[in-house]
Short mmCIF file of C-alpha atoms in Angstrom, two decimals:
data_model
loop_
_atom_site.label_atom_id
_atom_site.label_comp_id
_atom_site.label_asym_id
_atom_site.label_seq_id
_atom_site.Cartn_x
_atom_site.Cartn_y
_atom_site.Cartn_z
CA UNK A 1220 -14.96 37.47 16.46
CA UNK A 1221 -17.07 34.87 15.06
CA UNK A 1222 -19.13 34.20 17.69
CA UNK A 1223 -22.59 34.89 16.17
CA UNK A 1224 -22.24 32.59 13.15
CA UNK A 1225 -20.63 29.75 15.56
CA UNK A 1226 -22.35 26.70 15.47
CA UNK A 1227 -24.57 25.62 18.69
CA UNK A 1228 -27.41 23.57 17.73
CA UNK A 1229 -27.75 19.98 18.83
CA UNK A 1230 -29.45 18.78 15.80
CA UNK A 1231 -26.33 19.85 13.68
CA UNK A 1232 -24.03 17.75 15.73
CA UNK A 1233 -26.31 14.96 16.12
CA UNK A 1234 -26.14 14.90 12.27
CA UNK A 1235 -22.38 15.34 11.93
CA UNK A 1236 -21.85 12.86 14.46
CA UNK A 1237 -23.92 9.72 12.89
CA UNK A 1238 -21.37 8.47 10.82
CA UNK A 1239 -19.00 8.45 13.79
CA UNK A 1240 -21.48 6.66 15.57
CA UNK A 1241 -21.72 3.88 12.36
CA UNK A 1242 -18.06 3.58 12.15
CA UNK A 1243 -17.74 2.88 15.91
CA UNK A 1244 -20.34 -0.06 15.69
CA UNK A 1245 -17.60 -2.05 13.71
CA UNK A 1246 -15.06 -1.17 15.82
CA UNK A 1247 -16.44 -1.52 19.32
CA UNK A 1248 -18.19 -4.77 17.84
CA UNK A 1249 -14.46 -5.78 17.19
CA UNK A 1250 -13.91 -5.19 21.16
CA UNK A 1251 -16.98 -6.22 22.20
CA UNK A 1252 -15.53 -10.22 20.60
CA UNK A 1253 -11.98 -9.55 22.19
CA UNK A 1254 -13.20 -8.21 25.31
CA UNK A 1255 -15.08 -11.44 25.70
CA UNK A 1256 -12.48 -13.81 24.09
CA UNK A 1257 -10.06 -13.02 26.80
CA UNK A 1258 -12.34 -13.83 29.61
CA UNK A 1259 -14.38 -11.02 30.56
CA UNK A 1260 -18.13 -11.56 31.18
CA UNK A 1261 -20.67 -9.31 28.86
CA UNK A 1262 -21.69 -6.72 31.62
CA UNK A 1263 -17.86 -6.12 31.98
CA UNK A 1264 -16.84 -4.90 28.39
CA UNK A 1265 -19.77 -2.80 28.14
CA UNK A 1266 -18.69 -1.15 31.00
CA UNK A 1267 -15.27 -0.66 29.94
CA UNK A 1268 -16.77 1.06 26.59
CA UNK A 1269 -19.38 3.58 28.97
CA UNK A 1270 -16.80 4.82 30.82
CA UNK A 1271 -13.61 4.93 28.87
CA UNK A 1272 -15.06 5.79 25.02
CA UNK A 1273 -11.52 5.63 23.60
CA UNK A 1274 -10.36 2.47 21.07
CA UNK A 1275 -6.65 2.24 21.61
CA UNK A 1276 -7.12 2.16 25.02
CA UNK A 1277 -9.40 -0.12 25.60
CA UNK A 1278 -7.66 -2.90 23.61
CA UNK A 1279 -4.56 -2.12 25.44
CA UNK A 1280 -6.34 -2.44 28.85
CA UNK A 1281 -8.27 -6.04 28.37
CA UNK A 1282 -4.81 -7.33 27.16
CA UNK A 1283 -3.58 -5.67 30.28
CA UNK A 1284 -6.57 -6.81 32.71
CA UNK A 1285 -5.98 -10.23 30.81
CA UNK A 1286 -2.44 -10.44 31.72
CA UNK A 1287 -3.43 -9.18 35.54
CA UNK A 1288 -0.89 -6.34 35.72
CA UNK A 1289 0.19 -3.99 38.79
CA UNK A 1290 -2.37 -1.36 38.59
CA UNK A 1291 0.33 1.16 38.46
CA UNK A 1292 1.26 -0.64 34.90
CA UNK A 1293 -2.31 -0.11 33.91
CA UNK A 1294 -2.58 3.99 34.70
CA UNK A 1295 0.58 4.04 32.75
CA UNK A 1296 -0.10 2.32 29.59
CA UNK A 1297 -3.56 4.20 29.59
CA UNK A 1298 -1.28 7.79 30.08
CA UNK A 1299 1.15 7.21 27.33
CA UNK A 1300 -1.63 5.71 24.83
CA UNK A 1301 -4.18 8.31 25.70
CA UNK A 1302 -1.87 11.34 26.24
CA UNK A 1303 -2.80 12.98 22.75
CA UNK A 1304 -6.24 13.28 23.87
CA UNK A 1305 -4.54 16.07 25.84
CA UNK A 1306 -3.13 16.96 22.92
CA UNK A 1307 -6.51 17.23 20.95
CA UNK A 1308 -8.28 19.24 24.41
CA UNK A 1309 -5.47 21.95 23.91
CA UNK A 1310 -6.81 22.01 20.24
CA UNK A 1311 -10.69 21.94 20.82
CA UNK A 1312 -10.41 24.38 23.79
CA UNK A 1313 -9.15 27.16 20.99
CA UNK A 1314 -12.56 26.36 19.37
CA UNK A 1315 -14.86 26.53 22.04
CA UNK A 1316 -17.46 29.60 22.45
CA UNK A 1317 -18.69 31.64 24.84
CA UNK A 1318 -21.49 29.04 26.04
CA UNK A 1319 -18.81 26.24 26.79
CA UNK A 1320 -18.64 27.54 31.08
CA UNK A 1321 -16.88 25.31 33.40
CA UNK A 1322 -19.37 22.76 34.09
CA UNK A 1323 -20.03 22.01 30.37
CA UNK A 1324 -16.06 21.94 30.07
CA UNK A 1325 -16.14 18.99 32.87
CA UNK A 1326 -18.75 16.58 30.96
CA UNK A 1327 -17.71 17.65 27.39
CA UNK A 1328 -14.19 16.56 28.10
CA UNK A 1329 -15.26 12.81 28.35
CA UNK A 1330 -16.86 12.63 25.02
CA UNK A 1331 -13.26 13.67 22.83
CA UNK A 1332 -12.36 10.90 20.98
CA UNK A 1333 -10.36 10.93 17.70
CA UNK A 1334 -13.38 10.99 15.35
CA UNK A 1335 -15.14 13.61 17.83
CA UNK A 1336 -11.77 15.99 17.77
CA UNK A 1337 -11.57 15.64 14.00
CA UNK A 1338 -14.91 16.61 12.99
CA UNK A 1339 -15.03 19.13 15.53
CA UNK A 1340 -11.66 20.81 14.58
CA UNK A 1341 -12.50 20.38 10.75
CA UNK A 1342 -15.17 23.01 11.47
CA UNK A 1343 -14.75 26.69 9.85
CA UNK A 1344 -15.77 28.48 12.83
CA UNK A 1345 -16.03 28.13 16.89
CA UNK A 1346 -18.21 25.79 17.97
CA UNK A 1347 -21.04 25.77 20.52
CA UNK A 1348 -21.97 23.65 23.34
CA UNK A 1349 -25.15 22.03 22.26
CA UNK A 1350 -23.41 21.53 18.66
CA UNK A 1351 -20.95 19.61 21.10
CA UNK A 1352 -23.28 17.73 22.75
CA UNK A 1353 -25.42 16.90 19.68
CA UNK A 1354 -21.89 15.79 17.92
CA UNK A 1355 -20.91 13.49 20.74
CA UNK A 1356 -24.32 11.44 21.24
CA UNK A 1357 -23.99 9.11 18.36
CA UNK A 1358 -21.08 8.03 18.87
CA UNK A 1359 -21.50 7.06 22.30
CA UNK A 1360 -24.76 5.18 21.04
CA UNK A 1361 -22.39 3.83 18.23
CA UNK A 1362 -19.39 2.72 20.84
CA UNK A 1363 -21.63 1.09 23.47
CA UNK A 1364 -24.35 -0.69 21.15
CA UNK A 1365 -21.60 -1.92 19.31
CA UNK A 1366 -20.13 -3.37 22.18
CA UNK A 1367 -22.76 -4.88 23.67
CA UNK A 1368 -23.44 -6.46 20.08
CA UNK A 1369 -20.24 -7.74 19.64
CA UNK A 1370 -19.65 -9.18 22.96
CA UNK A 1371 -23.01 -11.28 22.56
CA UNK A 1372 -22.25 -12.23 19.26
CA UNK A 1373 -18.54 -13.05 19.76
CA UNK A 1374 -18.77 -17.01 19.28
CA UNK A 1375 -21.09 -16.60 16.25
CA UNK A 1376 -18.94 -14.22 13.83
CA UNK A 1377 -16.14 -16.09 10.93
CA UNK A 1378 -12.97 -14.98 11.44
CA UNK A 1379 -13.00 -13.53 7.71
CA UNK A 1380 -15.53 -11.05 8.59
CA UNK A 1381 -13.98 -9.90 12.31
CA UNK A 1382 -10.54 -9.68 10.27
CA UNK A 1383 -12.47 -7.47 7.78
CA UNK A 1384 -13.87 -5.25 10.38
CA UNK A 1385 -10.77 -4.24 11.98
CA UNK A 1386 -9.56 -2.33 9.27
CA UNK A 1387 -13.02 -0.14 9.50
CA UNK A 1388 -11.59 2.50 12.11
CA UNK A 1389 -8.14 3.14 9.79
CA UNK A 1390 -10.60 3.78 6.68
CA UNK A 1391 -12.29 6.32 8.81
CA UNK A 1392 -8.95 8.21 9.64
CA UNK A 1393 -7.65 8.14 6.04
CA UNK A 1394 -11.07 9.55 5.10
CA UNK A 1395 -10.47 12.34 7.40
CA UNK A 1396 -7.04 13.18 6.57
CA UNK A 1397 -6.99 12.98 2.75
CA UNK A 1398 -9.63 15.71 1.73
CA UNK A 1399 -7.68 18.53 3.27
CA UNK A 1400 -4.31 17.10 2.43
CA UNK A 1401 -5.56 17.05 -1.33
CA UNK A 1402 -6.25 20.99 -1.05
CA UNK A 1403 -3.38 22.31 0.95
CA UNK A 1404 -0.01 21.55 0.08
CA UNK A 1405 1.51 22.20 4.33
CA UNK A 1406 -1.04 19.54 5.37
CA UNK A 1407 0.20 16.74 2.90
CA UNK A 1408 3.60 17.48 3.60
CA UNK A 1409 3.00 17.47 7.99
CA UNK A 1410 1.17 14.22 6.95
CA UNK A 1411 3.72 12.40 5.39
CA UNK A 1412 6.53 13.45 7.87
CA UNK A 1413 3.94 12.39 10.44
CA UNK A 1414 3.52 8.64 8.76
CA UNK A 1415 7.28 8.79 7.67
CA UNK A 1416 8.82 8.97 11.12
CA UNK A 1417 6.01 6.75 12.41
CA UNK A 1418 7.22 3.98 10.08
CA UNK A 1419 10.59 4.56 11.14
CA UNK A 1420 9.62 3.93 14.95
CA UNK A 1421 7.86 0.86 13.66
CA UNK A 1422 10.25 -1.03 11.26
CA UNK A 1423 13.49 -0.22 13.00
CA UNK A 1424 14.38 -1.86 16.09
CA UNK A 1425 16.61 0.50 17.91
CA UNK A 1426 13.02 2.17 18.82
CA UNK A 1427 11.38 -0.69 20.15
CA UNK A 1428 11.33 0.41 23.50
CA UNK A 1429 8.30 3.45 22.43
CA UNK A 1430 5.33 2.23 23.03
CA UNK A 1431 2.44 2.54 20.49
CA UNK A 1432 0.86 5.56 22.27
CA UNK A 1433 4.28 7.88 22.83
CA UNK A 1434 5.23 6.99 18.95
CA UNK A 1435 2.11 9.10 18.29
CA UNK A 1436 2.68 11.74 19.95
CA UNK A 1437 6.39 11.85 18.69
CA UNK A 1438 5.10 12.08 15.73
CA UNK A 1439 2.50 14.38 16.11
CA UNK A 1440 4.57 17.04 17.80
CA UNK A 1441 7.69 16.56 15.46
CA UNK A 1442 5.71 17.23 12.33
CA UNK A 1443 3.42 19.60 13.07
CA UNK A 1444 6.27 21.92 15.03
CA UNK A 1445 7.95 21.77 11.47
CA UNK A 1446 4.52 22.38 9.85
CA UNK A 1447 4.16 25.71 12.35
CA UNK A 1448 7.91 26.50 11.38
CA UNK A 1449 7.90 26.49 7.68
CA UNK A 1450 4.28 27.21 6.81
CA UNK A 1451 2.53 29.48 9.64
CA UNK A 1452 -0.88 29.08 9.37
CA UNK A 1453 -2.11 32.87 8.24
CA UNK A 1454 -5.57 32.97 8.91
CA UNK A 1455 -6.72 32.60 11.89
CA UNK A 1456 -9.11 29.36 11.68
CA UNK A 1457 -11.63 29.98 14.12
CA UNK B 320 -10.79 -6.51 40.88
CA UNK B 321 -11.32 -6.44 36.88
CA UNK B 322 -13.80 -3.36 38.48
CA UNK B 323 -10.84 -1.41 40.22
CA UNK B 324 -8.94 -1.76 36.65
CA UNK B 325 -11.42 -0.84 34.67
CA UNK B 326 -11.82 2.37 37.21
CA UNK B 327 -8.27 3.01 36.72
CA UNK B 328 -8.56 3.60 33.34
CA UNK B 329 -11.53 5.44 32.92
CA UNK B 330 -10.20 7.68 35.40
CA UNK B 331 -6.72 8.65 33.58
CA UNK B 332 -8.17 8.85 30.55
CA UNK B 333 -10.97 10.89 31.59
CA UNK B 334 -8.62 13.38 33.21
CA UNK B 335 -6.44 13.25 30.11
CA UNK B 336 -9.20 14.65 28.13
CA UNK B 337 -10.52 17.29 30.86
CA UNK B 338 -7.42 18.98 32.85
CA UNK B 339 -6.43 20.82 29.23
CA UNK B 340 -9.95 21.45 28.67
CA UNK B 341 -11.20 22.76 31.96
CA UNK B 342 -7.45 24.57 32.38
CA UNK B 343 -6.89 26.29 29.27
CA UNK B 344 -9.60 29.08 29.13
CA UNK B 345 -8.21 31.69 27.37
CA UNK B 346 -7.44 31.46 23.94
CA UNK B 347 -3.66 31.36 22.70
CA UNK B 348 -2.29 33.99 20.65
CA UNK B 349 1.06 33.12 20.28
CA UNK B 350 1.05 32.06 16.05
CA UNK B 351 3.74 29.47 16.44
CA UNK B 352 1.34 27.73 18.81
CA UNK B 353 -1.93 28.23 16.80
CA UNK B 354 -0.46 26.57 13.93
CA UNK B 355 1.25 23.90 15.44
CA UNK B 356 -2.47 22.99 16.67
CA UNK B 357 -3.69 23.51 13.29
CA UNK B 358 -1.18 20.44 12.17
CA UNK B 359 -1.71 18.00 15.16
CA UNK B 360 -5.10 16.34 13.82
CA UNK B 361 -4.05 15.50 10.98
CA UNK B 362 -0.64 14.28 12.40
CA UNK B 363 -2.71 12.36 14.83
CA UNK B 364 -4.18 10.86 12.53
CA UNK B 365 -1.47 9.67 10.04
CA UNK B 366 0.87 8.52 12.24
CA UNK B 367 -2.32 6.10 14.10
CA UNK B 368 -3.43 5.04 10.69
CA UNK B 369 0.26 4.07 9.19
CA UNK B 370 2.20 1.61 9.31
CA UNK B 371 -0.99 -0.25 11.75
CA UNK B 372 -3.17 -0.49 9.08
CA UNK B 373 -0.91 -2.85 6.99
CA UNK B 374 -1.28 -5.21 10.52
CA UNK B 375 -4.92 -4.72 11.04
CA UNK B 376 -6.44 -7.77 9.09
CA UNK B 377 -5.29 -11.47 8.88
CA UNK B 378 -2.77 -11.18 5.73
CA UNK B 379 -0.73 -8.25 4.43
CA UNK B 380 -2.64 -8.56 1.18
CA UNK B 381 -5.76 -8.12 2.70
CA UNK B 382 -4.14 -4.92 4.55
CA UNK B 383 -2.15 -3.77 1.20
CA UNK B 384 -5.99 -3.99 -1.09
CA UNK B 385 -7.87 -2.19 2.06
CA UNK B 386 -5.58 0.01 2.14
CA UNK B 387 -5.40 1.35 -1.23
CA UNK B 388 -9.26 1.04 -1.33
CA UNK B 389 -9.80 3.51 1.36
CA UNK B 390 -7.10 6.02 -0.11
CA UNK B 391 -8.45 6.15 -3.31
CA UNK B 392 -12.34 6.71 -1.73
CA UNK B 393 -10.82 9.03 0.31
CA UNK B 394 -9.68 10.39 -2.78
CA UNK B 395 -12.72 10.70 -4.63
CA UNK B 396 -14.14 12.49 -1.20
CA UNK B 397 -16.64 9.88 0.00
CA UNK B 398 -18.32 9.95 3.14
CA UNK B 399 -16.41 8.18 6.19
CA UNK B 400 -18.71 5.30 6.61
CA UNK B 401 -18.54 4.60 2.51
CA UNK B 402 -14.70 4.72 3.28
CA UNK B 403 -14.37 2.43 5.93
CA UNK B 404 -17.19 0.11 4.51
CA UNK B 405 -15.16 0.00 0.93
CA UNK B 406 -12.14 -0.98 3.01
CA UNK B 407 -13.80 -3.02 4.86
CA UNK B 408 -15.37 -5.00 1.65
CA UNK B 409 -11.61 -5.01 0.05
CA UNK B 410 -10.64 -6.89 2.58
CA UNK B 411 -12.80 -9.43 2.47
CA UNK B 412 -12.78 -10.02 -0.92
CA UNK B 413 -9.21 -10.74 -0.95
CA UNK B 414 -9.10 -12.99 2.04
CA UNK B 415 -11.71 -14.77 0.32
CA UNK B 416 -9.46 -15.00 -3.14
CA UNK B 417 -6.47 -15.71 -0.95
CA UNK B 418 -8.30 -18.82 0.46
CA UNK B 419 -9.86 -19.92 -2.81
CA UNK B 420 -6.52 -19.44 -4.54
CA UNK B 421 -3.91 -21.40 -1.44
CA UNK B 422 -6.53 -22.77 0.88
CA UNK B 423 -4.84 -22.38 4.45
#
């Protein structure tokens, strides 16, 4: 058990979390301008970024809000985009201590984003709850600031520089997933089948009834089953 | 009504997030399981980040020069903001040659 070297200290997290929080200015800035562009009033997009904290989503839902759906249409789309957040709370809950109780498992839940679960699951041993806490702050900051920032600023930004931008929160997830893949051979080769069978739902037709979300979570579960098959992780990674 | 939306959606995602977290208490021992979790961030990941990133910017160019950019920073193991950022700049840059090159 590695519970007395886990890591519980807020300061730690606070650190590992400020370049989360950076990268999700230029994202949420990006929403902030959309947000606005289809219609919605200031107060409103910062809202949507406080209480939902998740990109994908939230782009999905102002085109959906946009479009006035059936609400039923809107829990949906938010289900099959955000279902491998469930995916990622299976993961983290493997990680978690002895001080994560119930109550901190209720209000730590709403801070797992991608960034948060991949920093957090990158870690060598079990993490704590104020490590948790510390880790999730910034990017919250990050998401909402950058929200509010964008959504003020949406009429005054060139569309070079917004076009520029988007591609921030894909340079984060490369920068993620290439260190480890360059060290260990099973997590190149669960990458590539991963991006592989993603392209295939993308370019060929025949699949163009997934959505965006479900794609990812085909993918996800096809290539890392394979990954569990053929190269067991020995170690426990804890 | 943009309010009961936007409740809508923080709610499912919120319980997305929290039922697997507040239900699954114990830890799993089962090894097939353990290191199929091992795999899933960084097939997350991947399949989020490709093919979208070559549609992310105004021009497949653009896309094609961030792109390599950010693998090859990724490469040389920079920090995530100096990733995106790099991207970020490689993107510009070529949007601006693209435009000084076949003005639009």
């Amino acid at each position: 058990m590695a519970v007395d070297t886990s890591l519980n200290c807020y300061r730690k997290g606070f650190r590992d979390g400020i370049p989360i929080g950076l990268g999700y200015l230029s994202v949420s800035f990006t929403f902030g301008i959309m947000a606005v562009n289809t219609g919605l009033p200031v107060w409103l997009a910062v809202l949507i970024s406080m209480t939902n904290l998740t990109s994908a989503g939230q782009f999905a839902g102002i085109n959906l809000i946009y479009n006035q759906v059936p609400y039923i249409e809107m829990a949906l789309t938010q289900l099959v985009i955000n279902m491998r957040y469930a995916l990622m709370s299976v993961t983290l809950s493997q990680k978690t201590d002895k001080s994560f109780n119930l109550l901190h498992r209720f209000l730590i839940s709403f801070g797992i984003t991608d960034e948060v679960f991949a920093v957090a699951s990158g870690k060598k041993s079990e993490i704590g709850i104020r490590y948790m806490y510390g880790l999730i702050t910034a990017p919250y900051l990050g998401w909402t600031t950058g929200t509010l920032l964008g959504a003020v600023a949406s009429t005054l930004l060139p569309e070079t520089v917004s076009s520029a931008l988007n591609i921030a929160i894909y340079g984060m997830f490369i920068a993620i997933i290439i260190p480890p893949a360059k060290s260990s051979g099973p997590v190149l080769k669960v990458i590539l089948i991963s991006v592989g069978i993603s392209c295939l739902i993308y370019y060929l037709p025949i699949f163009d009834f997934i959505s965006d979300g479900f794609a990812i979570i085909i993918c996800a579960v096809a290539s890392s089953a394979l990954g569990a098959v053929f190269h067991p992780v020995k170690e426990e990674v804890k | 009504m943009n309010l009961i939306y936007i409740a809508i959606m923080a709610a499912v995602t919120y319980c997305i997030r929290m039922l697997p977290m507040v239900l699954i208490r114990r830890k799993i021992e089962n090894n097939f399981i353990k290191s199929f979790l091992f795999y899933v961030p960084y097939a997350v990941l991947g399949a989020m980040t490709f093919p979208a990133i070559l549609s992310s910017t105004s021009s497949i160019y653009s896309a094609v020069a961030g792109t390599i950019t950010a693998i090859f920073t990724a490469l040389k193991e920079k920090s995530l903001l100096i990733v995106a950022l790099s991207a970020c700049f490689a993107v510009y840059i070529t949007e601006w040659l693209i435009y000084i090159i076949a003005p639009a």
